[in-house]
Short mmCIF file of C-alpha atoms and ligand atoms in Angstrom, two decimals:
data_model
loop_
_atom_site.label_atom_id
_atom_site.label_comp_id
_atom_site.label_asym_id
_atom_site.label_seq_id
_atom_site.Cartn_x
_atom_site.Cartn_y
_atom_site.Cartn_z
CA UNK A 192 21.56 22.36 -23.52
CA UNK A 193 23.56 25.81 -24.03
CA UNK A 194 23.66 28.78 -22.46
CA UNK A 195 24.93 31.84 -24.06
CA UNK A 196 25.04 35.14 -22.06
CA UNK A 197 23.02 38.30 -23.50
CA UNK A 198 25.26 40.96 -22.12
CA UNK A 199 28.80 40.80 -19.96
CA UNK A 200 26.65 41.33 -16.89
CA UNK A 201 23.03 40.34 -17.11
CA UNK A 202 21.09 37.76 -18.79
CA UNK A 203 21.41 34.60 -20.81
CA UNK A 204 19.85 32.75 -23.42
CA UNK A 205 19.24 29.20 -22.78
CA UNK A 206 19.33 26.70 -26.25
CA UNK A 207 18.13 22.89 -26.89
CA UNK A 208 15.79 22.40 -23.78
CA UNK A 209 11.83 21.93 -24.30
CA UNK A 210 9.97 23.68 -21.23
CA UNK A 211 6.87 21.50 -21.63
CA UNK A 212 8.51 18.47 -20.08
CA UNK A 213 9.42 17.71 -16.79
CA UNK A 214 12.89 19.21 -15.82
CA UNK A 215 14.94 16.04 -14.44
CA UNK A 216 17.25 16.95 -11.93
CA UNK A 217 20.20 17.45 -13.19
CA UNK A 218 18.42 20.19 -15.79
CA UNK A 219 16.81 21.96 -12.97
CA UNK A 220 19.76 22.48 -11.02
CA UNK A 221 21.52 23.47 -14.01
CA UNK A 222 18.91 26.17 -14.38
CA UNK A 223 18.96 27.15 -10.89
CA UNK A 224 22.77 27.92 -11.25
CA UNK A 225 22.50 29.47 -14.19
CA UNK A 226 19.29 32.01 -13.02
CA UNK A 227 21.47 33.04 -10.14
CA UNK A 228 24.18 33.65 -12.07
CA UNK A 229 22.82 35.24 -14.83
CA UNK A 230 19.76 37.03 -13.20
CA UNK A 231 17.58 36.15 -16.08
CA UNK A 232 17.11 33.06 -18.48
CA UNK A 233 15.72 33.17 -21.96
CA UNK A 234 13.91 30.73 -24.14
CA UNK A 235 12.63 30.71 -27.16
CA UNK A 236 10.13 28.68 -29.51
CA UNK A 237 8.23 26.95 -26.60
CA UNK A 238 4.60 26.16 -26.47
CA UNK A 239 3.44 25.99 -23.26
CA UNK A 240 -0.38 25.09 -21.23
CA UNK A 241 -0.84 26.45 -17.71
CA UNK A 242 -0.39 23.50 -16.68
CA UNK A 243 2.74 22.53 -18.16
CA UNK A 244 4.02 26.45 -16.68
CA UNK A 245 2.56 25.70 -13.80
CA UNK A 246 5.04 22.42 -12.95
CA UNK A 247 8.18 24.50 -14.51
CA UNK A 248 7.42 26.89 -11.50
CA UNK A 249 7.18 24.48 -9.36
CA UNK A 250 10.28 22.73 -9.84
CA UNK A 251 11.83 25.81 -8.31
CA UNK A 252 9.59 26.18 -5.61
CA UNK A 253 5.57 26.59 -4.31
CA UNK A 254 4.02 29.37 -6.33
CA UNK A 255 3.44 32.58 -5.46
CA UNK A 256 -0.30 34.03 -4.63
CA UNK A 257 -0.14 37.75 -5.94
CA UNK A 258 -1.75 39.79 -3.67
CA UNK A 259 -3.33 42.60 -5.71
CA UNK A 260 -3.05 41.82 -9.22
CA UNK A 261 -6.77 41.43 -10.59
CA UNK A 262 -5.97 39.60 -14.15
CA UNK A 263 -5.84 36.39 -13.25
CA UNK A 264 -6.43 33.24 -15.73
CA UNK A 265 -9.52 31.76 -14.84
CA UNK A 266 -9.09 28.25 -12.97
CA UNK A 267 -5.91 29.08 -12.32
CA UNK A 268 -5.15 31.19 -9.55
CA UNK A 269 -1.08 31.34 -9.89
CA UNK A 270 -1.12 32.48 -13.05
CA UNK A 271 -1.22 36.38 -14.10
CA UNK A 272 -2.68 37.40 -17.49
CA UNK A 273 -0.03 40.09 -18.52
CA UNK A 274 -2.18 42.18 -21.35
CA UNK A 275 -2.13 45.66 -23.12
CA UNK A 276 -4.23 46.96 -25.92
CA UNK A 277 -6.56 49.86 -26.87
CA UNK A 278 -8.23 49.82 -23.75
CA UNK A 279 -5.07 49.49 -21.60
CA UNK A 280 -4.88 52.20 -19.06
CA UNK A 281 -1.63 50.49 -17.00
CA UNK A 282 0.67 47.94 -17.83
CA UNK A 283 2.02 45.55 -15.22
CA UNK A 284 5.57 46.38 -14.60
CA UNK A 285 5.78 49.96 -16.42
CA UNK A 286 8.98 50.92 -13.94
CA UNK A 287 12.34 49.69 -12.30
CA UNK A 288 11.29 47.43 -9.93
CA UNK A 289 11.89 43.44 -8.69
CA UNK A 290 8.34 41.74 -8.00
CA UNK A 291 6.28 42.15 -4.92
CA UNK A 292 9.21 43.03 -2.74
CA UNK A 293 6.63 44.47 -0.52
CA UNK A 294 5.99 41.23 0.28
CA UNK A 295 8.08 39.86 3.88
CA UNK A 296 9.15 37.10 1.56
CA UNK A 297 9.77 38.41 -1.66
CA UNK A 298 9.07 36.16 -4.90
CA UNK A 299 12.01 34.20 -6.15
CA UNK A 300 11.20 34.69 -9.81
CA UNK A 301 9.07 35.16 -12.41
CA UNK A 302 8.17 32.95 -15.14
CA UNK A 303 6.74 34.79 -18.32
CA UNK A 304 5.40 33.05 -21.48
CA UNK A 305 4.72 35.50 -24.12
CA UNK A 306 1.97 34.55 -26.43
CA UNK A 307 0.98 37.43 -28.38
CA UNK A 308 3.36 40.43 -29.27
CA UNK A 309 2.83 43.85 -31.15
CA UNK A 310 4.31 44.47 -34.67
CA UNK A 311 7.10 46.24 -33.50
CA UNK A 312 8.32 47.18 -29.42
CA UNK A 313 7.06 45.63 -26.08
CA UNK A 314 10.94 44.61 -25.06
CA UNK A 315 11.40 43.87 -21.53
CA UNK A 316 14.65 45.50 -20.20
CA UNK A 317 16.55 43.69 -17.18
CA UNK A 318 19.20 44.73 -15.19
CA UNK A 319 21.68 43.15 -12.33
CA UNK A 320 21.89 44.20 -8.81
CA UNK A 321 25.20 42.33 -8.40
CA UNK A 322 26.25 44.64 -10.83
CA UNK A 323 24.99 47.36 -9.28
CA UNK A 324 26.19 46.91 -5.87
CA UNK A 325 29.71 45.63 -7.07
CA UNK A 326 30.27 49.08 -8.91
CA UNK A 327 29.42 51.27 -5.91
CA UNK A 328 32.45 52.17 -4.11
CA UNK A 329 33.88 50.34 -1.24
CA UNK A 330 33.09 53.02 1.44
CA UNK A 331 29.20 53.29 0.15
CA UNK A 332 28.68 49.62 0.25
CA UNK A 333 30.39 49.41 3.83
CA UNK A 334 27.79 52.03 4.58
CA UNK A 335 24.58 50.38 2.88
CA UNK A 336 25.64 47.08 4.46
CA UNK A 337 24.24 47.70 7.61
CA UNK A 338 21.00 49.29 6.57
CA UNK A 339 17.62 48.35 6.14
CA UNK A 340 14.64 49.84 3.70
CA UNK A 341 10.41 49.83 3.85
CA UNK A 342 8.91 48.18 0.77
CA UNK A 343 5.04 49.38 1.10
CA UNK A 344 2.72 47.65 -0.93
CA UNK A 345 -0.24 49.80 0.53
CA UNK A 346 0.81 53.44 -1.57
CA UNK A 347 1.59 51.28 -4.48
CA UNK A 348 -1.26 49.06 -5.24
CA UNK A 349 -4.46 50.98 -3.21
CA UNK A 350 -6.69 52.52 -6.67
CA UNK A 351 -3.73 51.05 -9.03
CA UNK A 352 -5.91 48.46 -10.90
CA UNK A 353 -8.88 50.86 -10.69
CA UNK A 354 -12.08 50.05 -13.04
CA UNK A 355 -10.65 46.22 -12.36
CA UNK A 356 -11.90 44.10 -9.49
CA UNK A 357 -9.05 44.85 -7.37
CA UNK A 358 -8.72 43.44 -4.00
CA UNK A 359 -9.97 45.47 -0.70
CA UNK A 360 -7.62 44.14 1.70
CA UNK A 361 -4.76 45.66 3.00
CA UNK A 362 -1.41 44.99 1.43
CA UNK A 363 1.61 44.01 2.62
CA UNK A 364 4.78 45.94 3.42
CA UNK A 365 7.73 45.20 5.24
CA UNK A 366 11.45 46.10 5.87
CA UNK A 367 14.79 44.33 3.81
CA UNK A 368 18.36 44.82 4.01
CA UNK A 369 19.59 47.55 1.29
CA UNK A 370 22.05 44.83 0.32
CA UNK A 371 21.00 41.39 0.39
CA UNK A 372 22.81 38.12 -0.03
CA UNK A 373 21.76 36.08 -2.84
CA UNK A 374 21.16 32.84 -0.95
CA UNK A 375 21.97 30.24 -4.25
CA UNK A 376 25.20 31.93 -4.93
CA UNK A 377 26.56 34.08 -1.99
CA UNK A 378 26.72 37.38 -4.35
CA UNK A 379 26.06 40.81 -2.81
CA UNK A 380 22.81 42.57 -4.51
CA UNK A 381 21.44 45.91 -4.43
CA UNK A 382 17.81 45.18 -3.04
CA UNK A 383 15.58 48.94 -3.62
CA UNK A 384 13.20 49.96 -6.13
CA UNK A 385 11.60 52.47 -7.37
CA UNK A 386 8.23 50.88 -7.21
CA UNK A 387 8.07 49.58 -3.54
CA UNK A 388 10.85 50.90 -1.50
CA UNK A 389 9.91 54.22 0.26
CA UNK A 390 12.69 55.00 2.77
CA UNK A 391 15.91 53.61 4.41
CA UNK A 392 14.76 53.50 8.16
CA UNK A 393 18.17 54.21 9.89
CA UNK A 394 18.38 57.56 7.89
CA UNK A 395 16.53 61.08 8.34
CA UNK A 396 14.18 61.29 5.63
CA UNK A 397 15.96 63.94 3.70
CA UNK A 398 18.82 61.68 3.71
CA UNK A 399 16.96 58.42 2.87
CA UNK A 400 15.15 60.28 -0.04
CA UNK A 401 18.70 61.41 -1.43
CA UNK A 402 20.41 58.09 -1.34
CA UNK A 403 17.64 56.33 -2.19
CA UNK A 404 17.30 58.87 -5.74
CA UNK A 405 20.90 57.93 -6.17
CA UNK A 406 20.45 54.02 -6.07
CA UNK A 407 17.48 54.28 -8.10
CA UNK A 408 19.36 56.23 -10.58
CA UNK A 409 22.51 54.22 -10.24
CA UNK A 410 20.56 50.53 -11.14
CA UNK A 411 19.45 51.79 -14.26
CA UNK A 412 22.73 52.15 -15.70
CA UNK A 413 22.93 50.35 -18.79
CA UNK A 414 26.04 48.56 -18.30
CA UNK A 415 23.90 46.62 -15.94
CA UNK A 416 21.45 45.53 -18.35
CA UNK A 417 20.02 44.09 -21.23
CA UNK A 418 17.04 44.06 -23.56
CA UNK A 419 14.67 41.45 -24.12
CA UNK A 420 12.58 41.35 -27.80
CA UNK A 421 9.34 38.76 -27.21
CA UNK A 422 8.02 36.51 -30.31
CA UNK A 423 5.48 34.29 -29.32
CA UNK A 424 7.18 31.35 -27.59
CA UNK A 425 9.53 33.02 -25.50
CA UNK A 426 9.85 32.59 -22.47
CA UNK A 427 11.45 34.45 -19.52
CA UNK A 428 12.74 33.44 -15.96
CA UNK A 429 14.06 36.31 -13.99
CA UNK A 430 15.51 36.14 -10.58
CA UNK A 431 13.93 38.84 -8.18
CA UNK A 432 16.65 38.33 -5.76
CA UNK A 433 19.28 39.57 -8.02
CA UNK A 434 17.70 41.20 -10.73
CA UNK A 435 15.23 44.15 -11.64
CA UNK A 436 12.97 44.22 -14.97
CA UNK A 437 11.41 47.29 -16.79
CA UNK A 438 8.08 46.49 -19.28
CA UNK A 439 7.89 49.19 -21.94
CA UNK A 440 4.90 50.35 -23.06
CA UNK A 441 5.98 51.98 -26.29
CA UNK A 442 3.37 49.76 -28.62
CA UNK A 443 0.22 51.48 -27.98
CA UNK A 444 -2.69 50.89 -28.93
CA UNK A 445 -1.34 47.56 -30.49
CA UNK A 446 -1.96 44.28 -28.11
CA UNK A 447 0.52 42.31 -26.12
CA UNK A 448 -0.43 39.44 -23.88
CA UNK A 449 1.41 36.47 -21.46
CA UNK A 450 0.93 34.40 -18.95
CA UNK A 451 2.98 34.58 -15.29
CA UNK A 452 3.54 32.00 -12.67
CA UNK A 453 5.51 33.44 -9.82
CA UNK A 454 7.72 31.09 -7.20
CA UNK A 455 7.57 31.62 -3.66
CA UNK A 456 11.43 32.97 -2.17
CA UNK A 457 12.71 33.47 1.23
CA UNK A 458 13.06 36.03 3.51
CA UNK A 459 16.30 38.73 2.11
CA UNK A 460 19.13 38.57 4.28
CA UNK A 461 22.35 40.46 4.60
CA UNK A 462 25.83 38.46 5.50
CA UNK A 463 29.00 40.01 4.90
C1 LIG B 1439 6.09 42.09 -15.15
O1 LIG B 1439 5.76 40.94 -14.84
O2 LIG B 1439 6.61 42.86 -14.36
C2 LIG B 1439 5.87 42.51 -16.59
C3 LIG B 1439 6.97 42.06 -17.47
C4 LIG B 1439 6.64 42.27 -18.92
O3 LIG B 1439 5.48 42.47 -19.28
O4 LIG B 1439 7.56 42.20 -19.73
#
């Protein structure tokens, strides 16, 4: 196996593994060090069935139950049907954002298998919070250390999926550090996004809408990044702890379509 980095700060392609067997335990932990240091690990060429991405979730941990996503794979609840085509009004992940972090314990990752891709476009951008908190300067990160933010999922899912049979319950939302400590490898990370996190609790709401346009603007610096281009076969594992991920949409009306499995994570933490 060999891992070659995408970008100095974000992302890594990983070379001469097949994802359809069982990971032995020396492989997985290999991944596991690699995903938290690299935020997100590439494959390419693999052919996988939802089964098969099913048990390369759960070598990294229970999967996650998505609680308002309405394209699901039928028989198989833990698996997400990410699709665009003519009829697309909303793609899943169309901003800045790290998955569910609404949630009080935030997914761990995302696997995505890409089956079908346009003729040209549908790259998946990803950028790294360590990088993002480690080029604030000292005093701002003393100050976001002690801070906390709301993630709502209520304002960001109610009448998103509408026309699909979206769920009626409520959603969840809950409160995270600004910074939080990546559990696997100790690294500071910048933990807001645009898509979930509303306002920094310990400020007045002027202030918490300035800083928080600031971080937003800051993580999407492209140093931080890289770019993803899908063929059919690739596969990518991103770590939500660490890492945010941009879809673009710029292939309409052309189709695009994977499949998702999720792994349950922890609850964020800060600890200097
Ligand atoms: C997502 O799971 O957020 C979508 C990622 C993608 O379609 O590239």
């Amino acid at each position: 196996m060999e891992i070659v980095k995408s970008t100095p700060h974000c992302g890594a392609e990983v070379r001469g593994i097949d994802l359809s067997r069982p990971l032995d335990d020396a492989t997985a932990s290999t991944l596991e060090a690699a995903l938290a240091e690299h935020c997100v690990l590439f494959f390419r060429g693999q052919s996988l069935t939802p089964e098969q991405q099913k048990a390369l979730g759960r070598r990294f941990g229970p999967l996650h139950l998505h609680p308002a996503y309405p394209d699901i794979l039928e028989g198989h609840p833990e698996i997400m049907v990410i699709r665009a085509d003519e009829n697309t009004k909303r793609i899943a992940g169309e901003d800045w954002h790290s998955d569910v972090s609404c949630d009080s314990e935030p997914p761990l990752g995302s696997i995505l298998y890409m089956q079908e891709v346009p003729p040209v476009g549908g790259d998946t951008l990803f950028a790294s919070m360590y990088a993002a908190y480690d080029a604030l300067s000292a005093p701002l990160r003393g100050f976001l250390a002690g801070l906390t933010a709301l993630h709502d999922g209520e304002s960001t899912y109610r009448g998103r999926y509408e026309g699909m049979k979206a769920s009626d319950r409520p959603y969840p939302s809950a409160e995270h550090p600004v910074v939080r400590t990546h559990p696997r490898s100790g690294r500071q990370a910048l933990f807001v996004n645009r898509i979930f996190t509303r306002r920094i609790v310990q400020l007045a709401p002027r202030e918490s809408d300035a800083l928080l346009a600031m971080l937003f603007q800051h993580v999407e610096t492209p140093e931080f990044q890289c770019r993803f281009h899908w063929a059919p076969g690739s596969v990518a594992f991103w770590d939500n702890r660490c890492a945010q991920h941009h879809a673009l949409w710029d292939y309409y009306p052309h189709r695009r379509r994977g499949l998702r499995v999720t792994i349950q994570g922890d609850r964020p933490y800060y600890r200097a």
